[in-house]
Coordinates of C-alpha atoms in Angstrom, one line a residue:
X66 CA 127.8 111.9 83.5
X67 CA 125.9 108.8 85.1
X68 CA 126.3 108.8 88.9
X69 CA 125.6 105.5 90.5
X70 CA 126.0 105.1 93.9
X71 CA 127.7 101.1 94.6
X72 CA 126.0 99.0 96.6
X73 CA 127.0 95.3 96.7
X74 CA 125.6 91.8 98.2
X75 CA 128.4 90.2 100.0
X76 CA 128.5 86.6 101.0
X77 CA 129.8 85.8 104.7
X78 CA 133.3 86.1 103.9
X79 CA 132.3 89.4 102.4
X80 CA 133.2 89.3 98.8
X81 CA 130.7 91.0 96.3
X82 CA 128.4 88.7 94.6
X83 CA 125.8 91.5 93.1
X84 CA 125.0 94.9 92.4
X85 CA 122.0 96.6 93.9
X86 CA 120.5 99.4 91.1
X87 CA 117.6 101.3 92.0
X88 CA 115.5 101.4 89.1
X89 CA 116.5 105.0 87.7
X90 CA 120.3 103.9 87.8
X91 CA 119.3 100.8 85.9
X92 CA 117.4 102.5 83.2
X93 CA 119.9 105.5 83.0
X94 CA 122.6 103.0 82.6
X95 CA 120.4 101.1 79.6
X96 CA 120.1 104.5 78.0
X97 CA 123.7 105.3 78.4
X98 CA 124.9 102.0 76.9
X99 CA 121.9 102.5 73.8
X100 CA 123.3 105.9 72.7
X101 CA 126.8 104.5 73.0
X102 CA 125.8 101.7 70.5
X103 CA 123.7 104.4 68.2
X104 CA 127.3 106.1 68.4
X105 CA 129.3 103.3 67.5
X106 CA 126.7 102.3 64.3
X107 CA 127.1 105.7 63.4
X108 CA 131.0 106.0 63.2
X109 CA 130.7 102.7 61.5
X110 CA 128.2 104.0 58.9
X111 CA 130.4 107.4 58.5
X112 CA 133.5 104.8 56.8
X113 CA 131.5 102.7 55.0
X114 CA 129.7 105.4 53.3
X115 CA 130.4 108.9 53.1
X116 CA 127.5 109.5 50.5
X117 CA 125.1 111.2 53.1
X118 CA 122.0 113.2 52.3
X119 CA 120.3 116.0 53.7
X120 CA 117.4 115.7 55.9
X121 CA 115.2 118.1 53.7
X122 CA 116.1 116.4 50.9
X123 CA 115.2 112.6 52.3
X124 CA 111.8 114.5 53.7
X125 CA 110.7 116.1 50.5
X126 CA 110.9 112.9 48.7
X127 CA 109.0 110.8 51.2
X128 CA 106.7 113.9 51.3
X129 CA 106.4 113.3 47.1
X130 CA 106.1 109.5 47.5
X131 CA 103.6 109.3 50.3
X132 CA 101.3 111.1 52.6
X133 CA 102.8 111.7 56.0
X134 CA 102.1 114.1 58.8
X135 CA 105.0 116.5 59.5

């Protein structure tokens, strides 16, 4: 789980205007809110189409149609 630790900037009559991330919360929380959306497009793709292939079958055909490094 992401642990962020709130820090705010208050004006005078000290409601919160902003956050204040240090840069590892900010790019853990961009990471956490990526694999969420790879999550979502993956439920999505799982109802449209339920048609999927195997991974060594999708490799050996792009090993048949071209040269790649594996």
């Amino acid at each position: 789980m992401l642990k962020i630790i709130e820090r705010f900037i208050t004006d005078r009559n000290g409601v919160k205007k902003a956050v204040v991330l240090t840069v590892l919360e900010y790019r853990k929380l961009l990471q956490l809110i990526e694999d969420m959306e790879d999550a979502i497009d993956l439920a999505r793709a799982a109802k449209i189409d339920r048609q999927f292939r195997p991974y060594d079958e999708i490799r050996k055909e792009l090993i048949g149609t071209r040269k790649i490094n594996v």
